[in-house]
Coordinates of C-alpha atoms in Angstrom, one line a residue:
X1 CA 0.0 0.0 0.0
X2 CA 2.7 2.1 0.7
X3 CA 4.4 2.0 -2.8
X4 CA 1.2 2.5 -4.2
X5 CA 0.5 5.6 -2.2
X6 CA 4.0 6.9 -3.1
X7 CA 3.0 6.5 -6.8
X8 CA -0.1 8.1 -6.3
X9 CA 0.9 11.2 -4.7
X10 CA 3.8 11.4 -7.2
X11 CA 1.6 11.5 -10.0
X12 CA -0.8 14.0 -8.4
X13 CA 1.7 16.0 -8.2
X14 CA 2.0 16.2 -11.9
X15 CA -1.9 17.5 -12.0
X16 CA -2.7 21.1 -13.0
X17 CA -4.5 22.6 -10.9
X18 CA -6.5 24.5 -12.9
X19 CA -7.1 21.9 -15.7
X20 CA -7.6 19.2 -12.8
X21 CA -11.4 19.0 -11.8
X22 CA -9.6 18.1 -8.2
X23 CA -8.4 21.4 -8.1
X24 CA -5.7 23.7 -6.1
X25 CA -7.0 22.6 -2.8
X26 CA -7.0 19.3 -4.2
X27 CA -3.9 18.7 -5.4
X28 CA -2.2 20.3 -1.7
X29 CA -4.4 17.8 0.2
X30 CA -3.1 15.0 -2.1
X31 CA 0.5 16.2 -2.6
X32 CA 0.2 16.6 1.8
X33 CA -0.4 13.2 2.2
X34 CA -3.9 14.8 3.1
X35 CA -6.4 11.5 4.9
X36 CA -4.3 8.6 2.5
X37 CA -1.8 8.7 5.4
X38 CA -4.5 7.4 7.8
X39 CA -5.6 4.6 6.0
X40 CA -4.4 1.3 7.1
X41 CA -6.0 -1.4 4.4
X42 CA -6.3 -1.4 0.4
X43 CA -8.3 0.9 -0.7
X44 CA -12.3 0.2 -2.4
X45 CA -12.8 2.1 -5.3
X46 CA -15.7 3.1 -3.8
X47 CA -13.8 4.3 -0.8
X48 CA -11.3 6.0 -3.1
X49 CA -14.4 7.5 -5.1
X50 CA -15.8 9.2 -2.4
X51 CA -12.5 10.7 -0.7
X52 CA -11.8 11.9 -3.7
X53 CA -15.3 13.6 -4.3
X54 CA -15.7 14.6 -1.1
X55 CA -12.5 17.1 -1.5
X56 CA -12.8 18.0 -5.3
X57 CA -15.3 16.7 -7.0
X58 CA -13.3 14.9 -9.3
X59 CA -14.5 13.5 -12.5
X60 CA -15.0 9.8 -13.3
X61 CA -11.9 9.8 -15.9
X62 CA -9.5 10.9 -12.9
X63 CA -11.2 8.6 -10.5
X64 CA -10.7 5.8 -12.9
X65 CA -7.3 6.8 -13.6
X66 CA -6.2 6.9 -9.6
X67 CA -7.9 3.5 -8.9
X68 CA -5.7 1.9 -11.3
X69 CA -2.8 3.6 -10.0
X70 CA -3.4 2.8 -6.6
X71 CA -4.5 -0.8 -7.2
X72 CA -1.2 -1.4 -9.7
X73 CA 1.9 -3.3 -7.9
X74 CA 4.9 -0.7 -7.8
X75 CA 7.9 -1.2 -10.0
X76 CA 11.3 0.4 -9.9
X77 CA 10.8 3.6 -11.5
X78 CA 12.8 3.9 -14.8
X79 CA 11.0 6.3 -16.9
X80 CA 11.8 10.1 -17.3
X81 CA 9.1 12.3 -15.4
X82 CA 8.4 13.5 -18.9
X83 CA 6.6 9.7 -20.0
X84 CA 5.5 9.8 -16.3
X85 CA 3.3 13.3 -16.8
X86 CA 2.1 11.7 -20.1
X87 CA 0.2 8.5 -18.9
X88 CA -2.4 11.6 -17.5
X89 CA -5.6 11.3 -19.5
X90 CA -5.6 15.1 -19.2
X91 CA -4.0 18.8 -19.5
X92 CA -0.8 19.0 -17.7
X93 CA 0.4 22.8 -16.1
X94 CA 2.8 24.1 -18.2
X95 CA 4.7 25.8 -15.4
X96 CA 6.6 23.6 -13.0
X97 CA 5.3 21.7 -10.9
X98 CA 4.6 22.4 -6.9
X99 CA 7.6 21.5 -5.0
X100 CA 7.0 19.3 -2.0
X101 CA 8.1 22.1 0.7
X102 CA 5.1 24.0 -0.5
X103 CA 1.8 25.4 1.4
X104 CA -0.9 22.8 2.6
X105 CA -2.8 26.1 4.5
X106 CA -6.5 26.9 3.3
X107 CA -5.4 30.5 2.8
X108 CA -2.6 29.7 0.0
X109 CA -3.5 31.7 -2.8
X110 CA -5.4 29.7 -5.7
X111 CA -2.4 30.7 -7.7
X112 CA 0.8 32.1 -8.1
X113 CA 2.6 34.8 -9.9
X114 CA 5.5 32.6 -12.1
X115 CA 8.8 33.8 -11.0
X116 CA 12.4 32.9 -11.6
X117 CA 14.2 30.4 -9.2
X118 CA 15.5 31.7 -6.1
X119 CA 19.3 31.4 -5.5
X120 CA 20.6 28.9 -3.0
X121 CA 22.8 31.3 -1.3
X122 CA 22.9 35.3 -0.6
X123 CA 25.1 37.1 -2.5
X124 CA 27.8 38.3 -0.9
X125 CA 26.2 41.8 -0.8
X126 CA 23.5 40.9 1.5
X127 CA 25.6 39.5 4.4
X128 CA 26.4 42.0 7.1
X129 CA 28.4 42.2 10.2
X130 CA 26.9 41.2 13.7
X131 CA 24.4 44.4 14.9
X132 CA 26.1 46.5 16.8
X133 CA 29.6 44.9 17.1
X134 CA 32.3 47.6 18.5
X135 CA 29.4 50.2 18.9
X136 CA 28.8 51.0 22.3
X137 CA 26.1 53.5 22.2
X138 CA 24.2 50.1 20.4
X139 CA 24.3 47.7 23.8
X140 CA 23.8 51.2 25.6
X141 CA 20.2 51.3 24.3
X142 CA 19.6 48.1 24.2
X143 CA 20.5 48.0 28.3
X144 CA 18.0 50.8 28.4
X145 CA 15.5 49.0 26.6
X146 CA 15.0 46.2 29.2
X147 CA 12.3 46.7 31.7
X148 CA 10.8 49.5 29.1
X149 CA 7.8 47.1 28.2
X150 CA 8.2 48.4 24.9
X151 CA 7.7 46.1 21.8
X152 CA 10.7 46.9 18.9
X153 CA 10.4 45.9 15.5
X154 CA 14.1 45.9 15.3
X155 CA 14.5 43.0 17.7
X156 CA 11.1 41.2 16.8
X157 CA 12.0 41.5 13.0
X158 CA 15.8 40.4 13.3
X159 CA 16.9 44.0 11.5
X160 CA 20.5 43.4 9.9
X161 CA 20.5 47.1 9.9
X162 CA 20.2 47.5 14.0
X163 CA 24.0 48.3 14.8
X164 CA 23.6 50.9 12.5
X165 CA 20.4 52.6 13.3
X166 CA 20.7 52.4 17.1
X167 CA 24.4 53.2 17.1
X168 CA 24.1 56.6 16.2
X169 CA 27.5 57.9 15.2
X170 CA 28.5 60.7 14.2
X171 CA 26.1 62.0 11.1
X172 CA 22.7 60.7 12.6
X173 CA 21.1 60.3 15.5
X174 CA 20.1 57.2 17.2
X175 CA 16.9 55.3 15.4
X176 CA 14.1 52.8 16.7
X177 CA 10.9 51.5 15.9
X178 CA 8.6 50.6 18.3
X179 CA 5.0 49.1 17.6
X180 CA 1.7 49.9 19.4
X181 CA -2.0 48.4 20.0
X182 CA -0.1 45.0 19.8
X183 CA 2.2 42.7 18.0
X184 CA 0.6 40.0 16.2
X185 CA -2.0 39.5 13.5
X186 CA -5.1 38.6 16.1
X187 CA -4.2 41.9 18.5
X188 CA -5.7 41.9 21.9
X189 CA -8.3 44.8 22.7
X190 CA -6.5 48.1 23.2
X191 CA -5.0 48.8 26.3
X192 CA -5.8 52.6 27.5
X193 CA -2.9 53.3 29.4
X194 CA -0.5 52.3 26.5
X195 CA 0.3 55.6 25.0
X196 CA 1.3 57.0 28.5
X197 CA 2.8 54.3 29.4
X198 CA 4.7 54.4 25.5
X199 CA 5.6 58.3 26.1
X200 CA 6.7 57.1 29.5
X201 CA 9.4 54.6 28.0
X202 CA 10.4 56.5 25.0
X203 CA 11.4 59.3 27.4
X204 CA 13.5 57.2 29.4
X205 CA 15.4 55.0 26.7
X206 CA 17.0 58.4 25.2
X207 CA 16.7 58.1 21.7
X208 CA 16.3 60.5 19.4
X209 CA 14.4 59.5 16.6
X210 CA 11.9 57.4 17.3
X211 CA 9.1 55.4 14.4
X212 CA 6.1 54.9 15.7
X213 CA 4.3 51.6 13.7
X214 CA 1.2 49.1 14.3
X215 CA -0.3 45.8 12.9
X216 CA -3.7 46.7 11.0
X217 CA -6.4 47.3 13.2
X218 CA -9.6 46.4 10.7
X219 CA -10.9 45.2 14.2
X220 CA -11.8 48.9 15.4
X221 CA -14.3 51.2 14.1
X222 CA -11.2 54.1 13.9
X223 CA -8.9 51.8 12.5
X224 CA -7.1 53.0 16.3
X225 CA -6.2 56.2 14.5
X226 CA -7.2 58.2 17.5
X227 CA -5.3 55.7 19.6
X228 CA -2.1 56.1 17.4
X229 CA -2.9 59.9 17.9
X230 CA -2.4 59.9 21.3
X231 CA 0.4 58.2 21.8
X232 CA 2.1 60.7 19.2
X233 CA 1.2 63.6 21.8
X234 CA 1.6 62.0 25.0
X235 CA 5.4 61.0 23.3
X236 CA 6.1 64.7 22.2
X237 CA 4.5 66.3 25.4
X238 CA 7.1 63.8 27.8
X239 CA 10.3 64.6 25.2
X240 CA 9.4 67.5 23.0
X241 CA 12.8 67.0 21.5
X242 CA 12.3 63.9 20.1
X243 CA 11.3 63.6 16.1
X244 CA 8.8 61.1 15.5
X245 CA 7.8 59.3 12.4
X246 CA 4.8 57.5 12.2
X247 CA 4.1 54.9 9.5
X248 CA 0.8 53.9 8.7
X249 CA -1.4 51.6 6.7
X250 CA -3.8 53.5 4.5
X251 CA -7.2 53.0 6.8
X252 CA -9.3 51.9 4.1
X253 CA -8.8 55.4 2.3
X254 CA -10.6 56.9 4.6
X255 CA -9.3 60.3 4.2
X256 CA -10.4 61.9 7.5
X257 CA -8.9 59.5 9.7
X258 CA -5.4 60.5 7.3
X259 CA -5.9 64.2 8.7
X260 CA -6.4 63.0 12.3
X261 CA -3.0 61.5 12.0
X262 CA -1.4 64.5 9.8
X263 CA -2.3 66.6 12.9
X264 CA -1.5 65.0 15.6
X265 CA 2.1 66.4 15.9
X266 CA 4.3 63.9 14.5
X267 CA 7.0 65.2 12.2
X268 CA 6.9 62.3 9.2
X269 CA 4.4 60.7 8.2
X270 CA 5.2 57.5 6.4
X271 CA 3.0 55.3 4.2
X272 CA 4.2 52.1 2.1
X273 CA 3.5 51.7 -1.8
X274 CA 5.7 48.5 -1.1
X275 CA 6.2 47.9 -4.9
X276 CA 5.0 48.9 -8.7
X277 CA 1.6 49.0 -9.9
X278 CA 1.8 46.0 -11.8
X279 CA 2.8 44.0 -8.8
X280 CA 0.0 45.2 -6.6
X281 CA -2.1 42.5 -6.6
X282 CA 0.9 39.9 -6.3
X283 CA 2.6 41.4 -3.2
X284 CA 0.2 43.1 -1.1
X285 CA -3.2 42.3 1.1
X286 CA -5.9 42.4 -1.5
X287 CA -7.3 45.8 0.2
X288 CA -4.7 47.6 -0.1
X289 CA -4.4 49.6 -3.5
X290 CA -1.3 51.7 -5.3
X291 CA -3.5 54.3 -6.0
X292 CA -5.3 54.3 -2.8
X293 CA -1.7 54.3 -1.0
X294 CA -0.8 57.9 -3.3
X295 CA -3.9 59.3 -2.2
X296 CA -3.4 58.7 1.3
X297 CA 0.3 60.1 1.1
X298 CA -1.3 63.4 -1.0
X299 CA -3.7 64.3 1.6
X300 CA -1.5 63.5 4.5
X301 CA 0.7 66.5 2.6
X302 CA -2.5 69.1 1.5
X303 CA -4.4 68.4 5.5
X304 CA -1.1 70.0 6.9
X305 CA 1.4 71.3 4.4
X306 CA 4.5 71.6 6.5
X307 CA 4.5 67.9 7.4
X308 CA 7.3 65.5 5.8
X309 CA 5.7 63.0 3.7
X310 CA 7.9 59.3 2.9
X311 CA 7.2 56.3 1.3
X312 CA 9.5 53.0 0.9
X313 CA 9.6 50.5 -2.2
X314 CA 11.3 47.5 -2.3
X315 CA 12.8 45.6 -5.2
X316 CA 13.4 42.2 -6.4
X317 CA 9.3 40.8 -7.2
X318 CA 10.0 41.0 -10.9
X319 CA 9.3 44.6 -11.7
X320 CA 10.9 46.7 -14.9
X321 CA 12.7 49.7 -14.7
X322 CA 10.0 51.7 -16.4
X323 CA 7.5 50.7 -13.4
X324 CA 10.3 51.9 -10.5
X325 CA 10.5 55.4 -12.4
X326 CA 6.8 55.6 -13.0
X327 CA 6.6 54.5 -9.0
X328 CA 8.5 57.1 -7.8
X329 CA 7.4 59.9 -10.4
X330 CA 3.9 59.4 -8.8
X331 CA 5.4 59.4 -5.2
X332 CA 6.8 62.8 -6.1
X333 CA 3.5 63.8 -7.5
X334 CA 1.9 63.3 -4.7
X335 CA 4.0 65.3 -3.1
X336 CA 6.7 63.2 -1.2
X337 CA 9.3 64.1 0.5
X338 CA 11.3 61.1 1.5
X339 CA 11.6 57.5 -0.5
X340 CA 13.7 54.0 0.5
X341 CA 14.6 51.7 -1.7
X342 CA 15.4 48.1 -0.5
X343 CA 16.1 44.5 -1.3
X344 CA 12.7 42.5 -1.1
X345 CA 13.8 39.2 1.1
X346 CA 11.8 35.9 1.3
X347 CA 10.4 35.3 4.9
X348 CA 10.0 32.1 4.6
X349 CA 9.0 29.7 2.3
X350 CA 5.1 30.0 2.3
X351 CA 6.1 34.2 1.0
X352 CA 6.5 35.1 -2.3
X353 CA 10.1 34.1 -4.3
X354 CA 12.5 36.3 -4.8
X355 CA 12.9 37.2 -8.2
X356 CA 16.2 38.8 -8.5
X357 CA 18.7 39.8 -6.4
X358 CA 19.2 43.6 -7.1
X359 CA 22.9 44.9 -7.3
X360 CA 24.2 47.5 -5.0
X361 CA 25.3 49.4 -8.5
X362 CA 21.9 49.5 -9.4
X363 CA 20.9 51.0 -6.4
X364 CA 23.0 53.8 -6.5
X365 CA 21.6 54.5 -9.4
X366 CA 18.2 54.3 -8.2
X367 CA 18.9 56.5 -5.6
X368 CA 20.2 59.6 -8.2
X369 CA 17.9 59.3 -9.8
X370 CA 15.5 59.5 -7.2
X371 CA 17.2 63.0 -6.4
X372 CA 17.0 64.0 -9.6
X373 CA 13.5 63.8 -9.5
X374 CA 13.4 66.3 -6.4
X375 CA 13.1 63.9 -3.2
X376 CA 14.7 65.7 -0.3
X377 CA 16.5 62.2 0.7
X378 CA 16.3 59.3 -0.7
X379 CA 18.4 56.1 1.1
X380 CA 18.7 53.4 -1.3
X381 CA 20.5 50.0 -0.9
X382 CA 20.0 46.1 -0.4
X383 CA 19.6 46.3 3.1
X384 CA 17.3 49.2 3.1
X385 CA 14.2 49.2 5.2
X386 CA 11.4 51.6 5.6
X387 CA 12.7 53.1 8.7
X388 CA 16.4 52.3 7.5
X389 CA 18.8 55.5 9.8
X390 CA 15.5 57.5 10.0
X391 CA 17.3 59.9 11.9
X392 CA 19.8 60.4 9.6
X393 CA 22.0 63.8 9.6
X394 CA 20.2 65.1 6.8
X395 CA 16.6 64.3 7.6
X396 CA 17.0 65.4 11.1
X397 CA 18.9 68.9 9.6
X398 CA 15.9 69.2 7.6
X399 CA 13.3 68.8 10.8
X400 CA 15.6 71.3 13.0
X401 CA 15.9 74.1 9.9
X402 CA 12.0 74.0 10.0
X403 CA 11.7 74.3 13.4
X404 CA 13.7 76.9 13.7
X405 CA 11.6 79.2 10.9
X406 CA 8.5 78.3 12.9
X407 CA 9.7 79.4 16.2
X408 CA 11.2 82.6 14.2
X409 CA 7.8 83.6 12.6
X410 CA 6.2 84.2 15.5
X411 CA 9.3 86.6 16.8
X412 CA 8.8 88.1 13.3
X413 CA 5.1 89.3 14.0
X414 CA 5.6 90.2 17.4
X415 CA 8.4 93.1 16.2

């Protein structure tokens, strides 16, 4: 039964899935082992009619076809999996076939965008030093940090870049990103005393650029805008020389709960297009949009003109040239101030493959010609991330100079 098994689930996965009448679902339960693990005697075809129906409805021509298969004695295999995929009475996928490491959870997508191989191995580019080796102001903060209670996306997210960004040095100021109203995909209900208690912490650790982020609340009625909102004020009424950036999602486009957030006294507000148009649909949550994303950047700029706009893109899904410039001509249209430009990494195997491993080279270029096209600062490299040095000399130059013209107009009047 065993060798039968084996020869069954080998040539299932050989089915298309979307000529199969099994289907996707199908084919993962089959390839998974699925309930032919369980089964301790030979199989009916009657038995074998009505697993298979039960999961996929399949038609009487596969039925027939997987009851021979599974009642056939195994033999060594000699053939070339080319005469093995032609003994299918149907349509076989032209792409390549699902590997066996591949998703057996209900929420897999249907299907999947075809991309090139990923690489065995990083190139060399992509491996960094140990975070924080030799720096001392970076085991300073994270000392500090314990006993805080606060929740860092640098730590949680394994950040090759959190040497640099905590360490400071001397052309930028010390960067972290902290996350609020919880830190998983299920959050728990919102705690009121968070965004003292955040403004609390933040005043204590001592850094001076701090990005404020959260998981999607589609739970809450506000989207926890108002929730977010506080914390920004309690944070600058407990340091007010602190430069916060907050990055958000786009709340559904609701464009009201954008100027809540505009207003509530952070100095950058940050929203993600993530990647080009064309690669919307492939990389991001299906309710997310690239030109619901602009919007949300344009009004955060029009509901308070003074505030410093960013977005981030990352690289390697596939995209053309063409698309990057179009991407980042729009950003600028919308009136942004700040773009990143980063190395798109596969998570883990259930995430989307990486497509190509983008040079440092073309970065560079990437990032002149981001400047070219009038961004104020543009950081661009493999190991960029959204919140990559946010406090970098020249962004937080930028904040001070505009502080100071703001303090200086009131003087102004007043002679």
């Amino acid at each position: 039964m065993q060798s039968s098994r084996a020869r069954l689930l080998a040539g299932a996965r050989h089915i298309s899935t979307r000529a199969s009448p099994i289907g996707a679902a199908g084919a993962r339960t089959l390839e998974c082992g699925g309930h032919f693990g369980r089964r301790s005697v030979a199989t009916t075809r009657e038995q074998l009619r009505d697993e298979l129906q039960s999961q996929a409805n399949a038609s009487e021509a596969t039925l027939d076809h997987f009851v021979k298969l599974a009642s056939t004695p195994a033999k060594p295999s000699t053939a070339s999996s080319s005469s093995s995929a032609a003994s299918f009475p149907f349509p076989l996928s032209s792409s390549a076939p699902p590997s066996s490491s591949s998703s057996c959870s209900s929420s897999a997508p249907a299907e999947e965008k075809p991309t090139k191989k990923r690489e065995g191995k990083l190139p060399p580019w992509l491996k960094t030093k140990i975070a924080g080796s030799g720096d001392g102001r970076y085991y300073a903060l994270k000392e500090q940090l314990k006993g805080l209670k606060l929740a860092t996306v640098c730590q949680e997210a394994k950040c090759p870049n959190i040497g640099e960004c905590w360490g400071g040095g001397k052309d930028h100021t010390a960067t972290a990103t902290i996350m609020i109203m919880g830190d998983t995909r299920t959050p728990p209900a919102l705690d009121p005393t968070e965004p003292l208690n955040t403004a609390e912490a933040v005043a204590k650790w001592g850094v001076g650029y701090i990005v404020i982020t959260t998981v999607d609340r589609d739970d809450l009625k506000d989207f926890g805008v108002n929730h977010f909102a506080e914390t920004v004020q309690l944070v600058k009424e407990k340091t007010p020389s602190i430069l916060v950036e907050c990055l958000t999602g786009d709340f559904r486009g609701d464009l009201s709960l954008v100027e809540i957030m505009a207003n509530s006294g952070l100095d950058v507000f940050a929203h993600n297009i993530e990647t080009v148009e064309s690669m919307q649909r492939w990389v991001r949550d299906y309710r997310a949009g690239y030109k619901q994303s602009l919007s949300v950047l344009e009004h955060a700029k029009k509901a308070r003109p003074s505030l410093y706009t960013k977005s981030s893109i990352m690289l390697g899904f596939g995209e053309k040239d063409d698309e990057i410039r179009q991407a980042m001509r729009d950003l600028r249209s919308a009136g942004v101030d700040f773009l990143t430009l980063g190395q798109y990494l596969q998570p883990t195997r259930k995430h989307m493959k990486v497509h190509e491993y983008v040079t440092p080279e073309k970065f560079d270029q990437w990032r002149e010609e981001g400047e070219g096209l009038g961004f104020k600062y543009v950081a661009s490299g493999p190991l960029v991330r959204s919140s990559y040095k946010a406090g970098e000399y020249f962004i937080k130059n930028l904040l001070n100079q505009q502080r100071t013209q703001q303090h200086s107009q009131p003087q102004e009047q007043q002679r």
